[in-house]
Amino acid sequence: MRSFSMKNAMGLWQAIMMILLVTGMMLIVLKYASISAKHTRNSFVREQAELFLNSAVEQTLLAISMHDRSSGCLSSFSPTDLTKKGITYSANIDIKRYYMQKDNNECGSLGVEIGDGNGDSHGMVLLEVEVVAKEGSKIVSKILRRTLQQP
């Protein structure tokens, strides 16, 4: 008959420790994979928000160009929201200043006279653009940008 020695019992404990060690390493790998996936998703949402911001600025410039200034100048603009892959992108654009030549200021308090100059700056606008990306009611990304544009 064969007798069991302590050597065989130590092998069982070593196997259990090895399983626990491998399990711990796999949990760490899964945690970092989760962090990496979240970072990639946030980068995608941020890039989409930047593209939406550029599109909103172009839409605003078009709206300013088409606006009838006899009733005053446009002071704000909100383009149509965009929903893509469960994320809703919305923009709110405030037109802070219109830069006009001395004798051609038709925008009242929004207008800033730039002098007689060569006219290259006439009609430029200062925009403050805020883009918000939401998933449901949770804000995922928010961008605020000021830009000087020529409509």
mmCIF file of N, CA and C in Angstrom, residues 3-142:
data_model
loop_
_atom_site.group_PDB
_atom_site.id
_atom_site.type_symbol
_atom_site.label_atom_id
_atom_site.label_comp_id
_atom_site.label_asym_id
_atom_site.label_seq_id
_atom_site.Cartn_x
_atom_site.Cartn_y
_atom_site.Cartn_z
ATOM 1 N N SER A 3 1.674 5.134 0.783
ATOM 2 C CA SER A 3 1.328 6.141 1.774
ATOM 3 C C SER A 3 1.472 7.535 1.148
ATOM 4 N N PHE A 4 0.595 8.442 1.579
ATOM 5 C CA PHE A 4 0.653 9.816 1.086
ATOM 6 C C PHE A 4 1.643 10.605 1.924
ATOM 7 N N SER A 5 2.434 11.386 1.242
ATOM 8 C CA SER A 5 3.398 12.197 1.971
ATOM 9 C C SER A 5 2.976 13.660 1.915
ATOM 10 N N MET A 6 3.644 14.483 2.671
ATOM 11 C CA MET A 6 3.372 15.916 2.691
ATOM 12 C C MET A 6 3.690 16.566 1.353
ATOM 13 N N LYS A 7 4.540 15.953 0.590
ATOM 14 C CA LYS A 7 4.930 16.510 -0.692
ATOM 15 C C LYS A 7 3.726 16.643 -1.629
ATOM 16 N N ASN A 8 2.857 15.633 -1.654
ATOM 17 C CA ASN A 8 1.667 15.686 -2.498
ATOM 18 C C ASN A 8 0.694 16.758 -2.029
ATOM 19 N N ALA A 9 0.559 16.945 -0.745
ATOM 20 C CA ALA A 9 -0.347 17.962 -0.214
ATOM 21 C C ALA A 9 0.136 19.363 -0.566
ATOM 22 N N MET A 10 1.418 19.608 -0.597
ATOM 23 C CA MET A 10 1.954 20.912 -0.974
ATOM 24 C C MET A 10 1.644 21.219 -2.438
ATOM 25 N N GLY A 11 1.571 20.262 -3.283
ATOM 26 C CA GLY A 11 1.249 20.466 -4.692
ATOM 27 C C GLY A 11 -0.152 21.027 -4.871
ATOM 28 N N LEU A 12 -1.096 20.600 -4.046
ATOM 29 C CA LEU A 12 -2.457 21.103 -4.098
ATOM 30 C C LEU A 12 -2.498 22.585 -3.720
ATOM 31 N N TRP A 13 -1.796 22.970 -2.669
ATOM 32 C CA TRP A 13 -1.742 24.366 -2.261
ATOM 33 C C TRP A 13 -1.057 25.221 -3.328
ATOM 34 N N GLN A 14 -0.043 24.690 -3.928
ATOM 35 C CA GLN A 14 0.642 25.428 -4.994
ATOM 36 C C GLN A 14 -0.291 25.642 -6.191
ATOM 37 N N ALA A 15 -1.086 24.650 -6.515
ATOM 38 C CA ALA A 15 -2.037 24.773 -7.627
ATOM 39 C C ALA A 15 -3.093 25.840 -7.306
ATOM 40 N N ILE A 16 -3.599 25.843 -6.077
ATOM 41 C CA ILE A 16 -4.589 26.845 -5.676
ATOM 42 C C ILE A 16 -3.985 28.243 -5.740
ATOM 43 N N MET A 17 -2.756 28.405 -5.255
ATOM 44 C CA MET A 17 -2.091 29.708 -5.298
ATOM 45 C C MET A 17 -1.874 30.160 -6.747
ATOM 46 N N MET A 18 -1.516 29.227 -7.613
ATOM 47 C CA MET A 18 -1.318 29.557 -9.026
ATOM 48 C C MET A 18 -2.624 30.024 -9.663
ATOM 49 N N ILE A 19 -3.721 29.356 -9.337
ATOM 50 C CA ILE A 19 -5.030 29.742 -9.866
ATOM 51 C C ILE A 19 -5.399 31.139 -9.371
ATOM 52 N N LEU A 20 -5.171 31.414 -8.085
ATOM 53 C CA LEU A 20 -5.454 32.737 -7.547
ATOM 54 C C LEU A 20 -4.587 33.809 -8.193
ATOM 55 N N LEU A 21 -3.333 33.513 -8.434
ATOM 56 C CA LEU A 21 -2.421 34.464 -9.076
ATOM 57 C C LEU A 21 -2.868 34.772 -10.511
ATOM 58 N N VAL A 22 -3.208 33.738 -11.259
ATOM 59 C CA VAL A 22 -3.674 33.927 -12.640
ATOM 60 C C VAL A 22 -5.000 34.700 -12.653
ATOM 61 N N THR A 23 -5.893 34.398 -11.716
ATOM 62 C CA THR A 23 -7.171 35.115 -11.623
ATOM 63 C C THR A 23 -6.940 36.596 -11.337
ATOM 64 N N GLY A 24 -6.045 36.892 -10.420
ATOM 65 C CA GLY A 24 -5.727 38.286 -10.112
ATOM 66 C C GLY A 24 -5.166 39.019 -11.314
ATOM 67 N N MET A 25 -4.277 38.378 -12.042
ATOM 68 C CA MET A 25 -3.701 39.008 -13.242
ATOM 69 C C MET A 25 -4.777 39.238 -14.301
ATOM 70 N N MET A 26 -5.709 38.309 -14.462
ATOM 71 C CA MET A 26 -6.784 38.472 -15.444
ATOM 72 C C MET A 26 -7.716 39.624 -15.055
ATOM 73 N N LEU A 27 -7.971 39.787 -13.741
ATOM 74 C CA LEU A 27 -8.800 40.917 -13.297
ATOM 75 C C LEU A 27 -8.124 42.242 -13.628
ATOM 76 N N ILE A 28 -6.826 42.326 -13.445
ATOM 77 C CA ILE A 28 -6.086 43.543 -13.775
ATOM 78 C C ILE A 28 -6.149 43.815 -15.280
ATOM 79 N N VAL A 29 -5.976 42.779 -16.085
ATOM 80 C CA VAL A 29 -6.043 42.941 -17.545
ATOM 81 C C VAL A 29 -7.430 43.416 -17.965
ATOM 82 N N LEU A 30 -8.476 42.844 -17.387
ATOM 83 C CA LEU A 30 -9.840 43.265 -17.726
ATOM 84 C C LEU A 30 -10.105 44.711 -17.302
ATOM 85 N N LYS A 31 -9.585 45.106 -16.159
ATOM 86 C CA LYS A 31 -9.759 46.485 -15.692
ATOM 87 C C LYS A 31 -9.111 47.469 -16.675
ATOM 88 N N TYR A 32 -7.871 47.181 -17.090
ATOM 89 C CA TYR A 32 -7.197 48.066 -18.046
ATOM 90 C C TYR A 32 -7.871 48.048 -19.416
ATOM 91 N N ALA A 33 -8.415 46.911 -19.826
ATOM 92 C CA ALA A 33 -9.144 46.846 -21.100
ATOM 93 C C ALA A 33 -10.406 47.714 -21.025
ATOM 94 N N SER A 34 -11.077 47.682 -19.877
ATOM 95 C CA SER A 34 -12.268 48.511 -19.683
ATOM 96 C C SER A 34 -11.914 49.991 -19.726
ATOM 97 N N ILE A 35 -10.823 50.367 -19.068
ATOM 98 C CA ILE A 35 -10.378 51.763 -19.082
ATOM 99 C C ILE A 35 -10.021 52.192 -20.501
ATOM 100 N N SER A 36 -9.349 51.328 -21.237
ATOM 101 C CA SER A 36 -8.959 51.637 -22.614
ATOM 102 C C SER A 36 -10.184 51.810 -23.517
ATOM 103 N N ALA A 37 -11.172 50.953 -23.356
ATOM 104 C CA ALA A 37 -12.387 51.054 -24.167
ATOM 105 C C ALA A 37 -13.137 52.353 -23.862
ATOM 106 N N LYS A 38 -13.203 52.727 -22.587
ATOM 107 C CA LYS A 38 -13.870 53.974 -22.203
ATOM 108 C C LYS A 38 -13.127 55.185 -22.767
ATOM 109 N N HIS A 39 -11.797 55.150 -22.727
ATOM 110 C CA HIS A 39 -11.001 56.249 -23.279
ATOM 111 C C HIS A 39 -11.226 56.378 -24.788
ATOM 112 N N THR A 40 -11.254 55.258 -25.494
ATOM 113 C CA THR A 40 -11.484 55.271 -26.935
ATOM 114 C C THR A 40 -12.866 55.842 -27.251
ATOM 115 N N ARG A 41 -13.874 55.447 -26.475
ATOM 116 C CA ARG A 41 -15.228 55.960 -26.679
ATOM 117 C C ARG A 41 -15.284 57.464 -26.424
ATOM 118 N N ASN A 42 -14.662 57.923 -25.344
ATOM 119 C CA ASN A 42 -14.666 59.350 -25.041
ATOM 120 C C ASN A 42 -13.927 60.148 -26.115
ATOM 121 N N SER A 43 -12.861 59.589 -26.656
ATOM 122 C CA SER A 43 -12.133 60.261 -27.741
ATOM 123 C C SER A 43 -13.011 60.378 -28.980
ATOM 124 N N PHE A 44 -13.771 59.328 -29.277
ATOM 125 C CA PHE A 44 -14.677 59.348 -30.424
ATOM 126 C C PHE A 44 -15.752 60.418 -30.232
ATOM 127 N N VAL A 45 -16.347 60.473 -29.034
ATOM 128 C CA VAL A 45 -17.398 61.459 -28.758
ATOM 129 C C VAL A 45 -16.829 62.868 -28.866
ATOM 130 N N ARG A 46 -15.636 63.075 -28.342
ATOM 131 C CA ARG A 46 -14.992 64.401 -28.400
ATOM 132 C C ARG A 46 -14.738 64.809 -29.853
ATOM 133 N N GLU A 47 -14.255 63.877 -30.665
ATOM 134 C CA GLU A 47 -13.982 64.169 -32.080
ATOM 135 C C GLU A 47 -15.280 64.499 -32.823
ATOM 136 N N GLN A 48 -16.350 63.761 -32.536
ATOM 137 C CA GLN A 48 -17.642 64.042 -33.156
ATOM 138 C C GLN A 48 -18.169 65.415 -32.721
ATOM 139 N N ALA A 49 -17.947 65.773 -31.455
ATOM 140 C CA ALA A 49 -18.373 67.090 -30.963
ATOM 141 C C ALA A 49 -17.597 68.206 -31.667
ATOM 142 N N GLU A 50 -16.299 67.990 -31.916
ATOM 143 C CA GLU A 50 -15.493 68.982 -32.647
ATOM 144 C C GLU A 50 -16.032 69.164 -34.069
ATOM 145 N N LEU A 51 -16.357 68.066 -34.727
ATOM 146 C CA LEU A 51 -16.904 68.145 -36.085
ATOM 147 C C LEU A 51 -18.269 68.840 -36.087
ATOM 148 N N PHE A 52 -19.091 68.541 -35.082
ATOM 149 C CA PHE A 52 -20.397 69.205 -34.969
ATOM 150 C C PHE A 52 -20.214 70.696 -34.716
ATOM 151 N N LEU A 53 -19.221 71.062 -33.917
ATOM 152 C CA LEU A 53 -18.928 72.468 -33.653
ATOM 153 C C LEU A 53 -18.580 73.199 -34.951
ATOM 154 N N ASN A 54 -17.711 72.611 -35.755
ATOM 155 C CA ASN A 54 -17.343 73.236 -37.034
ATOM 156 C C ASN A 54 -18.562 73.401 -37.938
ATOM 157 N N SER A 55 -19.414 72.396 -37.963
ATOM 158 C CA SER A 55 -20.633 72.468 -38.781
ATOM 159 C C SER A 55 -21.575 73.549 -38.259
ATOM 160 N N ALA A 56 -21.690 73.663 -36.933
ATOM 161 C CA ALA A 56 -22.564 74.682 -36.334
ATOM 162 C C ALA A 56 -22.064 76.082 -36.652
ATOM 163 N N VAL A 57 -20.750 76.288 -36.646
ATOM 164 C CA VAL A 57 -20.188 77.600 -37.008
ATOM 165 C C VAL A 57 -20.531 77.931 -38.450
ATOM 166 N N GLU A 58 -20.388 76.965 -39.357
ATOM 167 C CA GLU A 58 -20.726 77.196 -40.764
ATOM 168 C C GLU A 58 -22.210 77.511 -40.935
ATOM 169 N N GLN A 59 -23.080 76.808 -40.206
ATOM 170 C CA GLN A 59 -24.517 77.083 -40.278
ATOM 171 C C GLN A 59 -24.828 78.492 -39.764
ATOM 172 N N THR A 60 -24.121 78.901 -38.709
ATOM 173 C CA THR A 60 -24.331 80.240 -38.158
ATOM 174 C C THR A 60 -23.908 81.307 -39.151
ATOM 175 N N LEU A 61 -22.772 81.113 -39.793
ATOM 176 C CA LEU A 61 -22.308 82.083 -40.788
ATOM 177 C C LEU A 61 -23.298 82.194 -41.946
ATOM 178 N N LEU A 62 -23.867 81.067 -42.343
ATOM 179 C CA LEU A 62 -24.889 81.082 -43.393
ATOM 180 C C LEU A 62 -26.135 81.828 -42.916
ATOM 181 N N ALA A 63 -26.550 81.592 -41.669
ATOM 182 C CA ALA A 63 -27.726 82.281 -41.116
ATOM 183 C C ALA A 63 -27.481 83.790 -41.023
ATOM 184 N N ILE A 64 -26.256 84.193 -40.652
ATOM 185 C CA ILE A 64 -25.932 85.624 -40.589
ATOM 186 C C ILE A 64 -25.989 86.235 -41.980
ATOM 187 N N SER A 65 -25.466 85.532 -42.965
ATOM 188 C CA SER A 65 -25.464 86.042 -44.342
ATOM 189 C C SER A 65 -26.877 86.195 -44.891
ATOM 190 N N MET A 66 -27.777 85.312 -44.492
ATOM 191 C CA MET A 66 -29.141 85.333 -45.012
ATOM 192 C C MET A 66 -30.073 86.215 -44.182
ATOM 193 N N HIS A 67 -29.623 86.674 -43.022
ATOM 194 C CA HIS A 67 -30.481 87.450 -42.115
ATOM 195 C C HIS A 67 -30.729 88.855 -42.654
ATOM 196 N N ASP A 68 -31.974 89.300 -42.561
ATOM 197 C CA ASP A 68 -32.350 90.654 -42.974
ATOM 198 C C ASP A 68 -31.984 91.617 -41.846
ATOM 199 N N ARG A 69 -30.996 92.470 -42.091
ATOM 200 C CA ARG A 69 -30.490 93.356 -41.034
ATOM 201 C C ARG A 69 -31.348 94.598 -40.827
ATOM 202 N N SER A 70 -32.401 94.748 -41.598
ATOM 203 C CA SER A 70 -33.269 95.904 -41.379
ATOM 204 C C SER A 70 -34.001 95.770 -40.039
ATOM 205 N N SER A 71 -34.154 94.568 -39.547
ATOM 206 C CA SER A 71 -34.794 94.346 -38.248
ATOM 207 C C SER A 71 -33.761 94.151 -37.143
ATOM 208 N N GLY A 72 -32.488 94.444 -37.429
ATOM 209 C CA GLY A 72 -31.414 94.258 -36.446
ATOM 210 C C GLY A 72 -30.564 93.055 -36.803
ATOM 211 N N CYS A 73 -29.487 92.923 -36.092
ATOM 212 C CA CYS A 73 -28.565 91.823 -36.370
ATOM 213 C C CYS A 73 -28.889 90.598 -35.518
ATOM 214 N N LEU A 74 -28.539 89.464 -36.027
ATOM 215 C CA LEU A 74 -28.733 88.196 -35.333
ATOM 216 C C LEU A 74 -27.834 88.160 -34.095
ATOM 217 N N SER A 75 -28.378 87.790 -32.937
ATOM 218 C CA SER A 75 -27.574 87.768 -31.716
ATOM 219 C C SER A 75 -27.275 86.361 -31.208
ATOM 220 N N SER A 76 -28.028 85.375 -31.669
ATOM 221 C CA SER A 76 -27.762 83.985 -31.283
ATOM 222 C C SER A 76 -28.320 83.054 -32.352
ATOM 223 N N PHE A 77 -27.852 81.818 -32.287
ATOM 224 C CA PHE A 77 -28.290 80.813 -33.256
ATOM 225 C C PHE A 77 -28.146 79.444 -32.616
ATOM 226 N N SER A 78 -29.112 78.575 -32.853
ATOM 227 C CA SER A 78 -29.050 77.198 -32.358
ATOM 228 C C SER A 78 -29.368 76.255 -33.503
ATOM 229 N N PRO A 79 -28.364 75.561 -34.020
ATOM 230 C CA PRO A 79 -28.627 74.612 -35.101
ATOM 231 C C PRO A 79 -29.394 73.388 -34.590
ATOM 232 N N THR A 80 -29.909 72.619 -35.507
ATOM 233 C CA THR A 80 -30.651 71.410 -35.169
ATOM 234 C C THR A 80 -29.732 70.416 -34.472
ATOM 235 N N ASP A 81 -30.253 69.786 -33.413
ATOM 236 C CA ASP A 81 -29.472 68.780 -32.687
ATOM 237 C C ASP A 81 -29.235 67.564 -33.580
ATOM 238 N N LEU A 82 -28.153 66.848 -33.275
ATOM 239 C CA LEU A 82 -27.782 65.646 -34.017
ATOM 240 C C LEU A 82 -27.663 64.500 -33.036
ATOM 241 N N THR A 83 -28.310 63.372 -33.341
ATOM 242 C CA THR A 83 -28.188 62.176 -32.508
ATOM 243 C C THR A 83 -27.484 61.106 -33.325
ATOM 244 N N LYS A 84 -26.389 60.590 -32.771
ATOM 245 C CA LYS A 84 -25.593 59.583 -33.461
ATOM 246 C C LYS A 84 -25.089 58.576 -32.442
ATOM 247 N N LYS A 85 -25.416 57.304 -32.647
ATOM 248 C CA LYS A 85 -24.992 56.207 -31.770
ATOM 249 C C LYS A 85 -25.359 56.457 -30.311
ATOM 250 N N GLY A 86 -26.568 56.962 -30.083
ATOM 251 C CA GLY A 86 -27.060 57.172 -28.728
ATOM 252 C C GLY A 86 -26.579 58.445 -28.056
ATOM 253 N N ILE A 87 -25.765 59.239 -28.741
ATOM 254 C CA ILE A 87 -25.250 60.494 -28.198
ATOM 255 C C ILE A 87 -25.934 61.640 -28.934
ATOM 256 N N THR A 88 -26.473 62.609 -28.195
ATOM 257 C CA THR A 88 -27.110 63.783 -28.791
ATOM 258 C C THR A 88 -26.168 64.971 -28.670
ATOM 259 N N TYR A 89 -25.855 65.567 -29.820
ATOM 260 C CA TYR A 89 -24.974 66.731 -29.886
ATOM 261 C C TYR A 89 -25.842 67.967 -30.105
ATOM 262 N N SER A 90 -25.658 68.972 -29.264
ATOM 263 C CA SER A 90 -26.404 70.218 -29.425
ATOM 264 C C SER A 90 -25.441 71.392 -29.289
ATOM 265 N N ALA A 91 -25.768 72.478 -29.986
ATOM 266 C CA ALA A 91 -24.905 73.659 -29.960
ATOM 267 C C ALA A 91 -25.738 74.889 -29.635
ATOM 268 N N ASN A 92 -25.104 75.794 -28.920
ATOM 269 C CA ASN A 92 -25.701 77.086 -28.619
ATOM 270 C C ASN A 92 -24.660 78.133 -28.993
ATOM 271 N N ILE A 93 -25.013 79.038 -29.902
ATOM 272 C CA ILE A 93 -24.046 80.001 -30.414
ATOM 273 C C ILE A 93 -24.522 81.406 -30.100
ATOM 274 N N ASP A 94 -23.675 82.144 -29.385
ATOM 275 C CA ASP A 94 -23.946 83.554 -29.096
ATOM 276 C C ASP A 94 -23.036 84.395 -29.980
ATOM 277 N N ILE A 95 -23.634 85.366 -30.659
ATOM 278 C CA ILE A 95 -22.862 86.285 -31.493
ATOM 279 C C ILE A 95 -22.562 87.494 -30.618
ATOM 280 N N LYS A 96 -21.314 87.619 -30.201
ATOM 281 C CA LYS A 96 -20.924 88.636 -29.229
ATOM 282 C C LYS A 96 -20.715 90.004 -29.871
ATOM 283 N N ARG A 97 -20.087 90.055 -31.039
ATOM 284 C CA ARG A 97 -19.750 91.335 -31.682
ATOM 285 C C ARG A 97 -19.804 91.215 -33.196
ATOM 286 N N TYR A 98 -20.240 92.311 -33.813
ATOM 287 C CA TYR A 98 -20.104 92.503 -35.258
ATOM 288 C C TYR A 98 -19.101 93.641 -35.435
ATOM 289 N N TYR A 99 -18.094 93.425 -36.229
ATOM 290 C CA TYR A 99 -17.097 94.468 -36.478
ATOM 291 C C TYR A 99 -17.442 95.166 -37.786
ATOM 292 N N MET A 100 -17.795 96.452 -37.691
ATOM 293 C CA MET A 100 -18.275 97.213 -38.844
ATOM 294 C C MET A 100 -17.442 98.472 -39.042
ATOM 295 N N GLN A 101 -17.398 98.935 -40.289
ATOM 296 C CA GLN A 101 -16.732 100.206 -40.564
ATOM 297 C C GLN A 101 -17.542 101.345 -39.956
ATOM 298 N N LYS A 102 -16.880 102.473 -39.790
ATOM 299 C CA LYS A 102 -17.430 103.615 -39.061
ATOM 300 C C LYS A 102 -18.828 104.031 -39.532
ATOM 301 N N ASP A 103 -19.032 104.160 -40.808
ATOM 302 C CA ASP A 103 -20.303 104.676 -41.323
ATOM 303 C C ASP A 103 -21.299 103.565 -41.661
ATOM 304 N N ASN A 104 -20.982 102.344 -41.335
ATOM 305 C CA ASN A 104 -21.809 101.232 -41.777
ATOM 306 C C ASN A 104 -22.222 100.330 -40.606
ATOM 307 N N ASN A 105 -22.378 100.891 -39.419
ATOM 308 C CA ASN A 105 -22.740 100.092 -38.243
ATOM 309 C C ASN A 105 -24.254 99.989 -38.154
ATOM 310 N N GLU A 106 -24.786 98.860 -38.569
ATOM 311 C CA GLU A 106 -26.225 98.658 -38.548
ATOM 312 C C GLU A 106 -26.654 97.664 -37.467
ATOM 313 N N CYS A 107 -25.741 97.314 -36.562
ATOM 314 C CA CYS A 107 -26.042 96.292 -35.554
ATOM 315 C C CYS A 107 -26.225 96.848 -34.153
ATOM 316 N N GLY A 108 -26.291 98.141 -34.006
ATOM 317 C CA GLY A 108 -26.550 98.731 -32.700
ATOM 318 C C GLY A 108 -25.487 98.385 -31.671
ATOM 319 N N SER A 109 -25.933 97.897 -30.504
ATOM 320 C CA SER A 109 -24.997 97.613 -29.406
ATOM 321 C C SER A 109 -24.086 96.425 -29.696
ATOM 322 N N LEU A 110 -24.476 95.546 -30.614
ATOM 323 C CA LEU A 110 -23.610 94.423 -30.993
ATOM 324 C C LEU A 110 -22.480 94.859 -31.918
ATOM 325 N N GLY A 111 -22.662 95.984 -32.567
ATOM 326 C CA GLY A 111 -21.675 96.465 -33.532
ATOM 327 C C GLY A 111 -20.530 97.201 -32.871
ATOM 328 N N VAL A 112 -19.323 96.967 -33.386
ATOM 329 C CA VAL A 112 -18.130 97.659 -32.922
ATOM 330 C C VAL A 112 -17.515 98.337 -34.141
ATOM 331 N N GLU A 113 -17.281 99.644 -34.044
ATOM 332 C CA GLU A 113 -16.690 100.364 -35.173
ATOM 333 C C GLU A 113 -15.195 100.079 -35.242
ATOM 334 N N ILE A 114 -14.714 99.774 -36.439
ATOM 335 C CA ILE A 114 -13.305 99.430 -36.610
ATOM 336 C C ILE A 114 -12.517 100.516 -37.315
ATOM 337 N N GLY A 115 -13.132 101.631 -37.609
ATOM 338 C CA GLY A 115 -12.425 102.707 -38.296
ATOM 339 C C GLY A 115 -12.585 102.613 -39.796
ATOM 340 N N ASP A 116 -11.823 103.442 -40.500
ATOM 341 C CA ASP A 116 -11.972 103.513 -41.958
ATOM 342 C C ASP A 116 -11.165 102.444 -42.679
ATOM 343 N N GLY A 117 -10.025 102.057 -42.226
ATOM 344 C CA GLY A 117 -9.192 100.977 -42.773
ATOM 345 C C GLY A 117 -9.455 100.582 -44.204
ATOM 346 N N ASN A 118 -8.992 99.436 -44.582
ATOM 347 C CA ASN A 118 -9.173 98.981 -45.954
ATOM 348 C C ASN A 118 -10.425 98.126 -46.136
ATOM 349 N N GLY A 119 -11.160 97.862 -45.074
ATOM 350 C CA GLY A 119 -12.419 97.142 -45.207
ATOM 351 C C GLY A 119 -12.314 95.635 -45.116
ATOM 352 N N ASP A 120 -11.124 95.083 -44.970
ATOM 353 C CA ASP A 120 -10.983 93.624 -44.882
ATOM 354 C C ASP A 120 -11.670 93.059 -43.641
ATOM 355 N N SER A 121 -11.696 93.824 -42.561
ATOM 356 C CA SER A 121 -12.298 93.349 -41.310
ATOM 357 C C SER A 121 -13.780 93.665 -41.214
ATOM 358 N N HIS A 122 -14.304 94.449 -42.154
ATOM 359 C CA HIS A 122 -15.710 94.838 -42.110
ATOM 360 C C HIS A 122 -16.603 93.600 -42.189
ATOM 361 N N GLY A 123 -17.517 93.494 -41.247
ATOM 362 C CA GLY A 123 -18.479 92.393 -41.267
ATOM 363 C C GLY A 123 -18.049 91.169 -40.492
ATOM 364 N N MET A 124 -16.867 91.171 -39.909
ATOM 365 C CA MET A 124 -16.430 90.004 -39.135
ATOM 366 C C MET A 124 -17.267 89.894 -37.868
ATOM 367 N N VAL A 125 -17.422 88.671 -37.379
ATOM 368 C CA VAL A 125 -18.221 88.430 -36.181
ATOM 369 C C VAL A 125 -17.426 87.622 -35.168
ATOM 370 N N LEU A 126 -17.669 87.918 -33.904
ATOM 371 C CA LEU A 126 -17.069 87.156 -32.813
ATOM 372 C C LEU A 126 -18.144 86.213 -32.290
ATOM 373 N N LEU A 127 -17.883 84.908 -32.393
ATOM 374 C CA LEU A 127 -18.849 83.897 -31.974
ATOM 375 C C LEU A 127 -18.358 83.188 -30.719
ATOM 376 N N GLU A 128 -19.279 82.892 -29.830
ATOM 377 C CA GLU A 128 -18.993 82.041 -28.678
ATOM 378 C C GLU A 128 -19.855 80.791 -28.850
ATOM 379 N N VAL A 129 -19.194 79.662 -29.071
ATOM 380 C CA VAL A 129 -19.881 78.424 -29.416
ATOM 381 C C VAL A 129 -19.740 77.430 -28.264
ATOM 382 N N GLU A 130 -20.858 76.866 -27.840
ATOM 383 C CA GLU A 130 -20.853 75.827 -26.812
ATOM 384 C C GLU A 130 -21.528 74.590 -27.393
ATOM 385 N N VAL A 131 -20.805 73.481 -27.422
ATOM 386 C CA VAL A 131 -21.348 72.211 -27.902
ATOM 387 C C VAL A 131 -21.383 71.251 -26.723
ATOM 388 N N VAL A 132 -22.526 70.599 -26.548
ATOM 389 C CA VAL A 132 -22.707 69.633 -25.468
ATOM 390 C C VAL A 132 -23.099 68.297 -26.086
ATOM 391 N N ALA A 133 -22.404 67.241 -25.665
ATOM 392 C CA ALA A 133 -22.741 65.881 -26.078
ATOM 393 C C ALA A 133 -23.344 65.171 -24.878
ATOM 394 N N LYS A 134 -24.572 64.683 -25.036
ATOM 395 C CA LYS A 134 -25.284 64.031 -23.929
ATOM 396 C C LYS A 134 -25.676 62.613 -24.313
ATOM 397 N N GLU A 135 -25.596 61.751 -23.316
ATOM 398 C CA GLU A 135 -26.141 60.400 -23.445
ATOM 399 C C GLU A 135 -27.291 60.319 -22.452
ATOM 400 N N GLY A 136 -28.507 60.426 -22.966
ATOM 401 C CA GLY A 136 -29.663 60.562 -22.080
ATOM 402 C C GLY A 136 -29.616 61.948 -21.450
ATOM 403 N N SER A 137 -29.552 61.995 -20.119
ATOM 404 C CA SER A 137 -29.435 63.287 -19.439
ATOM 405 C C SER A 137 -28.014 63.537 -18.927
ATOM 406 N N LYS A 138 -27.125 62.576 -19.146
ATOM 407 C CA LYS A 138 -25.741 62.688 -18.667
ATOM 408 C C LYS A 138 -24.864 63.384 -19.710
ATOM 409 N N ILE A 139 -24.166 64.442 -19.295
ATOM 410 C CA ILE A 139 -23.260 65.149 -20.198
ATOM 411 C C ILE A 139 -21.971 64.334 -20.335
ATOM 412 N N VAL A 140 -21.654 63.964 -21.582
ATOM 413 C CA VAL A 140 -20.466 63.160 -21.852
ATOM 414 C C VAL A 140 -19.280 64.060 -22.186
ATOM 415 N N SER A 141 -19.539 65.122 -22.955
ATOM 416 C CA SER A 141 -18.473 66.028 -23.371
ATOM 417 C C SER A 141 -19.051 67.425 -23.578
ATOM 418 N N LYS A 142 -18.213 68.421 -23.321
ATOM 419 C CA LYS A 142 -18.645 69.810 -23.489
ATOM 420 C C LYS A 142 -17.464 70.605 -24.035
#
